[in-house]
């Protein structure tokens, strides 16, 4: 993974507008105070002056941005492999305690599926028959709710309503047909108020069988939103450890939003706009355009961005406490990079 | 009211998918840990083991679910009777202190209309002339705002803007014509920040005169959302004391959401989906489908659910803190039961 | 600015419905308790009686309403003048510390653009070439993000991503063409989590060049929503210091909502309804009607209200804690006055 310094250099190759800012970090030194030639050199030591603090604040802001995208161990939402058995696509999930690097040096005790946070991406096609074998290696019972899916009631995952809990050491097998296309998810539905923010949540996409129901897009990117136990995270990482969304000029990028946190996150995209085409996997009869999309807990949205302006565009939650501190940007922040 | 044990039994009669889980609570015993025959029997007493806690947690989860729907004294939103006088439908509301059982054994001091929380359902037809006589038996002044209604300004209920407060012991008569159909509500607009969460809020529905404006639906159900003083409640009750929403397979159910709390509540329906047809009583020119509907304070939504999959589907706020604890589900949780 | 007492008198001239309540404040004395002639005169001194408190509460509620619209020093969002140079419309903004009267007697230390909170309204036409010269007179660095605008990447204002910070004493010049019409805004994007709620935020409107893209409206009004450091404010003021929105009967008023706070604000309009026509400056292909519009941080909405019912209609955030206390209404409250 490249550092922000390298990233800027790379990005600078791509577009005219980027050239102005992408020629190196030196172009980003703080604009000097305009000071008459005969003024005393150091007024920031005068009583009441905040200059030293201001410079330190700038330095911290710069460090965060230069570090982006900061390397961390492992990525969440990696595609989960399957085998084929008896006409089923067979997936295996193991719930267990793991360590997860949310941002450089901040490694947390997470409860994960397959040692990932968010859990692996399960991706199938409408009509597929799925068998998902879940083994619980935690110290307490768990279960999985297939959030957004149409399925038989006894596969829905709410303990004592739809199934028994999966005790520590036990295994449960879910079987159902992928019926309704869209961006969905999965998460614990047993002591979920603790288990979900600890990390037991992932994404599940059902691609439509009919290609006419697919949107024209050159690329896609997830924005899996979590808050709570591990802080404000995008795809399991906090800025500057988040990954940029990249596109070539003119490409169309499909964004898949999933919020399994406990707060609304109005995601604001700078310089470009989003055409919102699906909510919870259901096509909107009339898509709408926006630059700020508020995603509530449990909701999913699909949106198309046409990368029609080159540059590195900030993309972050506009609840500023989820994205910024006096030390610079953090949390639910990434960059949409059009080169 | 039947217990969850009876409920399951009943539900089990209905559908094939339910049969798998509805044959009795024994099917829900926690899946046993797979243990080699020669393993020590009791590893849950080993240092650092959480097995005892895990089992206790499961037991509490089970108890909550088995208790559903738990009987409590009285129900809110009961239809308010009217008399006919001078061409008016005359309704009577009395604001007074009362006791309200939110969940089994938790009886709170509530401020109510007609001893109900939420207050009674006022249901009329577009064009009806209404006279609503409000008597205040509280220790402080109050008033009623008819939330969402088009009416003369001096009937709107904001004290000192539209009317004097109704002092303790006093009576005020509201008169207006029901003009705009839809799911609306009413609540105190005097010291409302205290009086509303204490319980002075109810639902008001104006049915359209033109039956072509009515949606085809076999049943309907309210989801009256409150948070704050009495906790997270659905129609005045906290799970397991909430009532299930029931439907026969294939029926269409109209849901009427009203949020008079102070937080957004993204209501997530498992296994089925909602077609959102009205907001604040105004028909959407393009309805949209979803499984998670975020209802903000003051908003109302009408949605149609086609009960096309049998079973007992969890239906809850996806801010997990409003729906779950380590002791199991509570608060804004119910079951959509398709039999 | 006229006091509420004068305001009522004025309003009372206008409409039939108002006549009933607008004849003077005396009509608003608290409705007397109905007391039998032989009852003891003063039961509010009896043990356990809250009458004295209730009367004091009413008095405070009345005082707040009578004071509306309460005069305070200065108004935010005043139109910013420009000069013409080299084909550019040239605007000048100065970020500096200032004092701001949020409500009568509550004067806060604010960080402002041009001594206003919110900052001045920048209003231009699609296609205009803008040059905005920003001088920083604060003790720490700053920058400006043009929220919602399509522009070259190095003009977007995120420090160390798009530009260097503007140090104390320094000046930065932004140049770009106004491309996408709509209700937008601008705010600091350096230590924004502090600088924005301190006051470094304003509104920017790009009117469409094609008049067919303009909505038919007789008037317009902003609802610039802020929370945090200076409390809950509408256009920089807290009720009763907010300004009423006024219209003649039958007029159409365009509302422009901007939320740069950190919470959702579901704005509820009494007695009238809103047709939501744009989100983030993008026309909705299918506008929708509502009486409660939930505006999340970073979002903008445009809505049209037809003033078809005379009277003074409360208009407030329905998170009641943002609008009411036991002392009466405050914060995000105003009156939509149809005369």
PDB file of N, CA and C in Angstrom, chain B residues 196-244:
ATOM      1  N   UNK B 196     -45.002  15.701  26.477  1.00  0.00           N
ATOM      2  CA  UNK B 196     -45.123  14.689  25.421  1.00  0.00           C
ATOM      3  C   UNK B 196     -44.488  13.362  25.851  1.00  0.00           C
ATOM      4  N   UNK B 197     -43.213  13.354  26.244  1.00  0.00           N
ATOM      5  CA  UNK B 197     -42.664  12.054  26.668  1.00  0.00           C
ATOM      6  C   UNK B 197     -43.321  11.486  27.930  1.00  0.00           C
ATOM      7  N   UNK B 198     -43.941  12.328  28.737  1.00  0.00           N
ATOM      8  CA  UNK B 198     -44.696  11.813  29.879  1.00  0.00           C
ATOM      9  C   UNK B 198     -45.945  11.065  29.421  1.00  0.00           C
ATOM     10  N   UNK B 199     -46.385  11.332  28.176  1.00  0.00           N
ATOM     11  CA  UNK B 199     -47.492  10.538  27.635  1.00  0.00           C
ATOM     12  C   UNK B 199     -48.593  11.303  26.927  1.00  0.00           C
ATOM     13  N   UNK B 200     -48.511  12.624  26.899  1.00  0.00           N
ATOM     14  CA  UNK B 200     -49.621  13.398  26.333  1.00  0.00           C
ATOM     15  C   UNK B 200     -49.508  13.482  24.810  1.00  0.00           C
ATOM     16  N   UNK B 201     -49.741  12.366  24.165  1.00  0.00           N
ATOM     17  CA  UNK B 201     -49.641  12.270  22.712  1.00  0.00           C
ATOM     18  C   UNK B 201     -50.490  11.098  22.245  1.00  0.00           C
ATOM     19  N   UNK B 202     -51.119  11.271  21.087  1.00  0.00           N
ATOM     20  CA  UNK B 202     -51.942  10.196  20.528  1.00  0.00           C
ATOM     21  C   UNK B 202     -51.983  10.265  19.009  1.00  0.00           C
ATOM     22  N   UNK B 203     -52.787   9.413  18.411  1.00  0.00           N
ATOM     23  CA  UNK B 203     -52.873   9.344  16.946  1.00  0.00           C
ATOM     24  C   UNK B 203     -54.227   9.829  16.466  1.00  0.00           C
ATOM     25  N   UNK B 204     -54.242  10.428  15.295  1.00  0.00           N
ATOM     26  CA  UNK B 204     -55.471  10.919  14.681  1.00  0.00           C
ATOM     27  C   UNK B 204     -55.416  10.577  13.200  1.00  0.00           C
ATOM     28  N   UNK B 205     -56.401   9.846  12.735  1.00  0.00           N
ATOM     29  CA  UNK B 205     -56.432   9.437  11.335  1.00  0.00           C
ATOM     30  C   UNK B 205     -57.641  10.063  10.659  1.00  0.00           C
ATOM     31  N   UNK B 206     -57.394  10.685   9.523  1.00  0.00           N
ATOM     32  CA  UNK B 206     -58.492  11.175   8.689  1.00  0.00           C
ATOM     33  C   UNK B 206     -58.549  10.282   7.450  1.00  0.00           C
ATOM     34  N   UNK B 207     -59.630   9.512   7.336  1.00  0.00           N
ATOM     35  CA  UNK B 207     -59.806   8.680   6.146  1.00  0.00           C
ATOM     36  C   UNK B 207     -60.296   9.543   4.997  1.00  0.00           C
ATOM     37  N   UNK B 208     -59.797   9.281   3.803  1.00  0.00           N
ATOM     38  CA  UNK B 208     -60.225  10.097   2.660  1.00  0.00           C
ATOM     39  C   UNK B 208     -61.670   9.818   2.298  1.00  0.00           C
ATOM     40  N   UNK B 209     -62.370  10.850   1.847  1.00  0.00           N
ATOM     41  CA  UNK B 209     -63.763  10.711   1.472  1.00  0.00           C
ATOM     42  C   UNK B 209     -63.867   9.887   0.190  1.00  0.00           C
ATOM     43  N   UNK B 210     -62.914  10.135  -0.700  1.00  0.00           N
ATOM     44  CA  UNK B 210     -62.918   9.458  -1.991  1.00  0.00           C
ATOM     45  C   UNK B 210     -62.230   8.109  -1.825  1.00  0.00           C
ATOM     46  N   UNK B 211     -63.000   7.058  -1.983  1.00  0.00           N
ATOM     47  CA  UNK B 211     -62.439   5.735  -1.705  1.00  0.00           C
ATOM     48  C   UNK B 211     -61.323   5.390  -2.682  1.00  0.00           C
ATOM     49  N   UNK B 212     -61.263   6.112  -3.808  1.00  0.00           N
ATOM     50  CA  UNK B 212     -60.164   5.834  -4.731  1.00  0.00           C
ATOM     51  C   UNK B 212     -58.828   6.243  -4.131  1.00  0.00           C
ATOM     52  N   UNK B 213     -58.891   7.115  -3.117  1.00  0.00           N
ATOM     53  CA  UNK B 213     -57.650   7.507  -2.485  1.00  0.00           C
ATOM     54  C   UNK B 213     -57.228   6.534  -1.383  1.00  0.00           C
ATOM     55  N   UNK B 214     -58.052   5.511  -1.149  1.00  0.00           N
ATOM     56  CA  UNK B 214     -57.680   4.538  -0.120  1.00  0.00           C
ATOM     57  C   UNK B 214     -56.853   3.424  -0.742  1.00  0.00           C
ATOM     58  N   UNK B 215     -55.901   2.935  -0.010  1.00  0.00           N
ATOM     59  CA  UNK B 215     -55.068   1.857  -0.510  1.00  0.00           C
ATOM     60  C   UNK B 215     -55.747   0.536  -0.223  1.00  0.00           C
ATOM     61  N   UNK B 216     -55.526  -0.405  -1.087  1.00  0.00           N
ATOM     62  CA  UNK B 216     -56.083  -1.723  -0.869  1.00  0.00           C
ATOM     63  C   UNK B 216     -55.305  -2.388   0.270  1.00  0.00           C
ATOM     64  N   UNK B 217     -55.988  -2.646   1.354  1.00  0.00           N
ATOM     65  CA  UNK B 217     -55.319  -3.289   2.483  1.00  0.00           C
ATOM     66  C   UNK B 217     -56.339  -4.093   3.275  1.00  0.00           C
ATOM     67  N   UNK B 218     -55.923  -5.235   3.765  1.00  0.00           N
ATOM     68  CA  UNK B 218     -56.816  -6.106   4.519  1.00  0.00           C
ATOM     69  C   UNK B 218     -56.828  -5.779   6.005  1.00  0.00           C
ATOM     70  N   UNK B 219     -55.742  -5.228   6.465  1.00  0.00           N
ATOM     71  CA  UNK B 219     -55.615  -4.925   7.881  1.00  0.00           C
ATOM     72  C   UNK B 219     -54.756  -3.683   8.018  1.00  0.00           C
ATOM     73  N   UNK B 220     -54.693  -3.169   9.234  1.00  0.00           N
ATOM     74  CA  UNK B 220     -53.746  -2.092   9.460  1.00  0.00           C
ATOM     75  C   UNK B 220     -53.192  -2.194  10.873  1.00  0.00           C
ATOM     76  N   UNK B 221     -52.078  -1.569  11.072  1.00  0.00           N
ATOM     77  CA  UNK B 221     -51.435  -1.592  12.387  1.00  0.00           C
ATOM     78  C   UNK B 221     -50.689  -0.285  12.588  1.00  0.00           C
ATOM     79  N   UNK B 222     -50.691   0.187  13.824  1.00  0.00           N
ATOM     80  CA  UNK B 222     -49.939   1.395  14.164  1.00  0.00           C
ATOM     81  C   UNK B 222     -48.561   1.024  14.706  1.00  0.00           C
ATOM     82  N   UNK B 223     -47.609   1.896  14.430  1.00  0.00           N
ATOM     83  CA  UNK B 223     -46.307   1.840  15.100  1.00  0.00           C
ATOM     84  C   UNK B 223     -46.052   3.240  15.630  1.00  0.00           C
ATOM     85  N   UNK B 224     -46.536   3.445  16.834  1.00  0.00           N
ATOM     86  CA  UNK B 224     -46.439   4.756  17.480  1.00  0.00           C
ATOM     87  C   UNK B 224     -45.176   4.726  18.337  1.00  0.00           C
ATOM     88  N   UNK B 225     -44.197   5.518  17.927  1.00  0.00           N
ATOM     89  CA  UNK B 225     -42.845   5.432  18.497  1.00  0.00           C
ATOM     90  C   UNK B 225     -42.610   6.524  19.527  1.00  0.00           C
ATOM     91  N   UNK B 226     -42.186   6.125  20.695  1.00  0.00           N
ATOM     92  CA  UNK B 226     -41.845   7.092  21.741  1.00  0.00           C
ATOM     93  C   UNK B 226     -40.537   6.674  22.382  1.00  0.00           C
ATOM     94  N   UNK B 227     -39.762   7.672  22.793  1.00  0.00           N
ATOM     95  CA  UNK B 227     -38.564   7.402  23.575  1.00  0.00           C
ATOM     96  C   UNK B 227     -38.538   8.410  24.716  1.00  0.00           C
ATOM     97  N   UNK B 228     -37.550   8.320  25.555  1.00  0.00           N
ATOM     98  CA  UNK B 228     -37.459   9.293  26.640  1.00  0.00           C
ATOM     99  C   UNK B 228     -37.981   8.726  27.945  1.00  0.00           C
ATOM    100  N   UNK B 229     -38.856   9.494  28.585  1.00  0.00           N
ATOM    101  CA  UNK B 229     -39.245   9.245  29.968  1.00  0.00           C
ATOM    102  C   UNK B 229     -39.621   7.794  30.278  1.00  0.00           C
ATOM    103  N   UNK B 230     -40.438   7.194  29.425  1.00  0.00           N
ATOM    104  CA  UNK B 230     -40.906   5.834  29.722  1.00  0.00           C
ATOM    105  C   UNK B 230     -40.117   4.772  28.959  1.00  0.00           C
ATOM    106  N   UNK B 231     -38.983   5.157  28.414  1.00  0.00           N
ATOM    107  CA  UNK B 231     -38.158   4.206  27.676  1.00  0.00           C
ATOM    108  C   UNK B 231     -38.579   4.132  26.216  1.00  0.00           C
ATOM    109  N   UNK B 232     -38.064   3.139  25.537  1.00  0.00           N
ATOM    110  CA  UNK B 232     -38.345   2.959  24.109  1.00  0.00           C
ATOM    111  C   UNK B 232     -39.608   2.144  23.968  1.00  0.00           C
ATOM    112  N   UNK B 233     -40.652   2.758  23.409  1.00  0.00           N
ATOM    113  CA  UNK B 233     -41.938   2.073  23.348  1.00  0.00           C
ATOM    114  C   UNK B 233     -42.540   2.086  21.955  1.00  0.00           C
ATOM    115  N   UNK B 234     -43.248   1.015  21.677  1.00  0.00           N
ATOM    116  CA  UNK B 234     -44.069   0.838  20.471  1.00  0.00           C
ATOM    117  C   UNK B 234     -45.513   0.795  20.939  1.00  0.00           C
ATOM    118  N   UNK B 235     -46.319   1.742  20.546  1.00  0.00           N
ATOM    119  CA  UNK B 235     -47.711   1.784  20.985  1.00  0.00           C
ATOM    120  C   UNK B 235     -47.805   1.723  22.515  1.00  0.00           C
ATOM    121  N   UNK B 236     -46.868   2.359  23.178  1.00  0.00           N
ATOM    122  CA  UNK B 236     -46.908   2.479  24.631  1.00  0.00           C
ATOM    123  C   UNK B 236     -46.362   1.302  25.402  1.00  0.00           C
ATOM    124  N   UNK B 237     -45.858   0.320  24.710  1.00  0.00           N
ATOM    125  CA  UNK B 237     -45.361  -0.885  25.379  1.00  0.00           C
ATOM    126  C   UNK B 237     -43.930  -1.179  24.951  1.00  0.00           C
ATOM    127  N   UNK B 238     -43.218  -1.827  25.843  1.00  0.00           N
ATOM    128  CA  UNK B 238     -41.862  -2.279  25.556  1.00  0.00           C
ATOM    129  C   UNK B 238     -41.881  -3.797  25.415  1.00  0.00           C
ATOM    130  N   UNK B 239     -41.165  -4.334  24.448  1.00  0.00           N
ATOM    131  CA  UNK B 239     -41.073  -5.781  24.274  1.00  0.00           C
ATOM    132  C   UNK B 239     -40.639  -6.423  25.593  1.00  0.00           C
ATOM    133  N   UNK B 240     -41.212  -7.533  26.021  1.00  0.00           N
ATOM    134  CA  UNK B 240     -42.132  -8.417  25.309  1.00  0.00           C
ATOM    135  C   UNK B 240     -43.609  -8.050  25.458  1.00  0.00           C
ATOM    136  N   UNK B 241     -43.916  -6.840  25.939  1.00  0.00           N
ATOM    137  CA  UNK B 241     -45.329  -6.488  26.137  1.00  0.00           C
ATOM    138  C   UNK B 241     -45.955  -5.863  24.888  1.00  0.00           C
ATOM    139  N   UNK B 242     -45.192  -5.704  23.832  1.00  0.00           N
ATOM    140  CA  UNK B 242     -45.774  -5.193  22.585  1.00  0.00           C
ATOM    141  C   UNK B 242     -46.711  -6.240  21.990  1.00  0.00           C
ATOM    142  N   UNK B 243     -47.586  -5.793  21.117  1.00  0.00           N
ATOM    143  CA  UNK B 243     -48.524  -6.710  20.457  1.00  0.00           C
ATOM    144  C   UNK B 243     -47.975  -7.104  19.097  1.00  0.00           C
ATOM    145  N   UNK B 244     -48.153  -8.360  18.711  1.00  0.00           N
ATOM    146  CA  UNK B 244     -47.718  -8.745  17.368  1.00  0.00           C
ATOM    147  C   UNK B 244     -48.617  -8.111  16.314  1.00  0.00           C
TER     148      UNK B 244
END
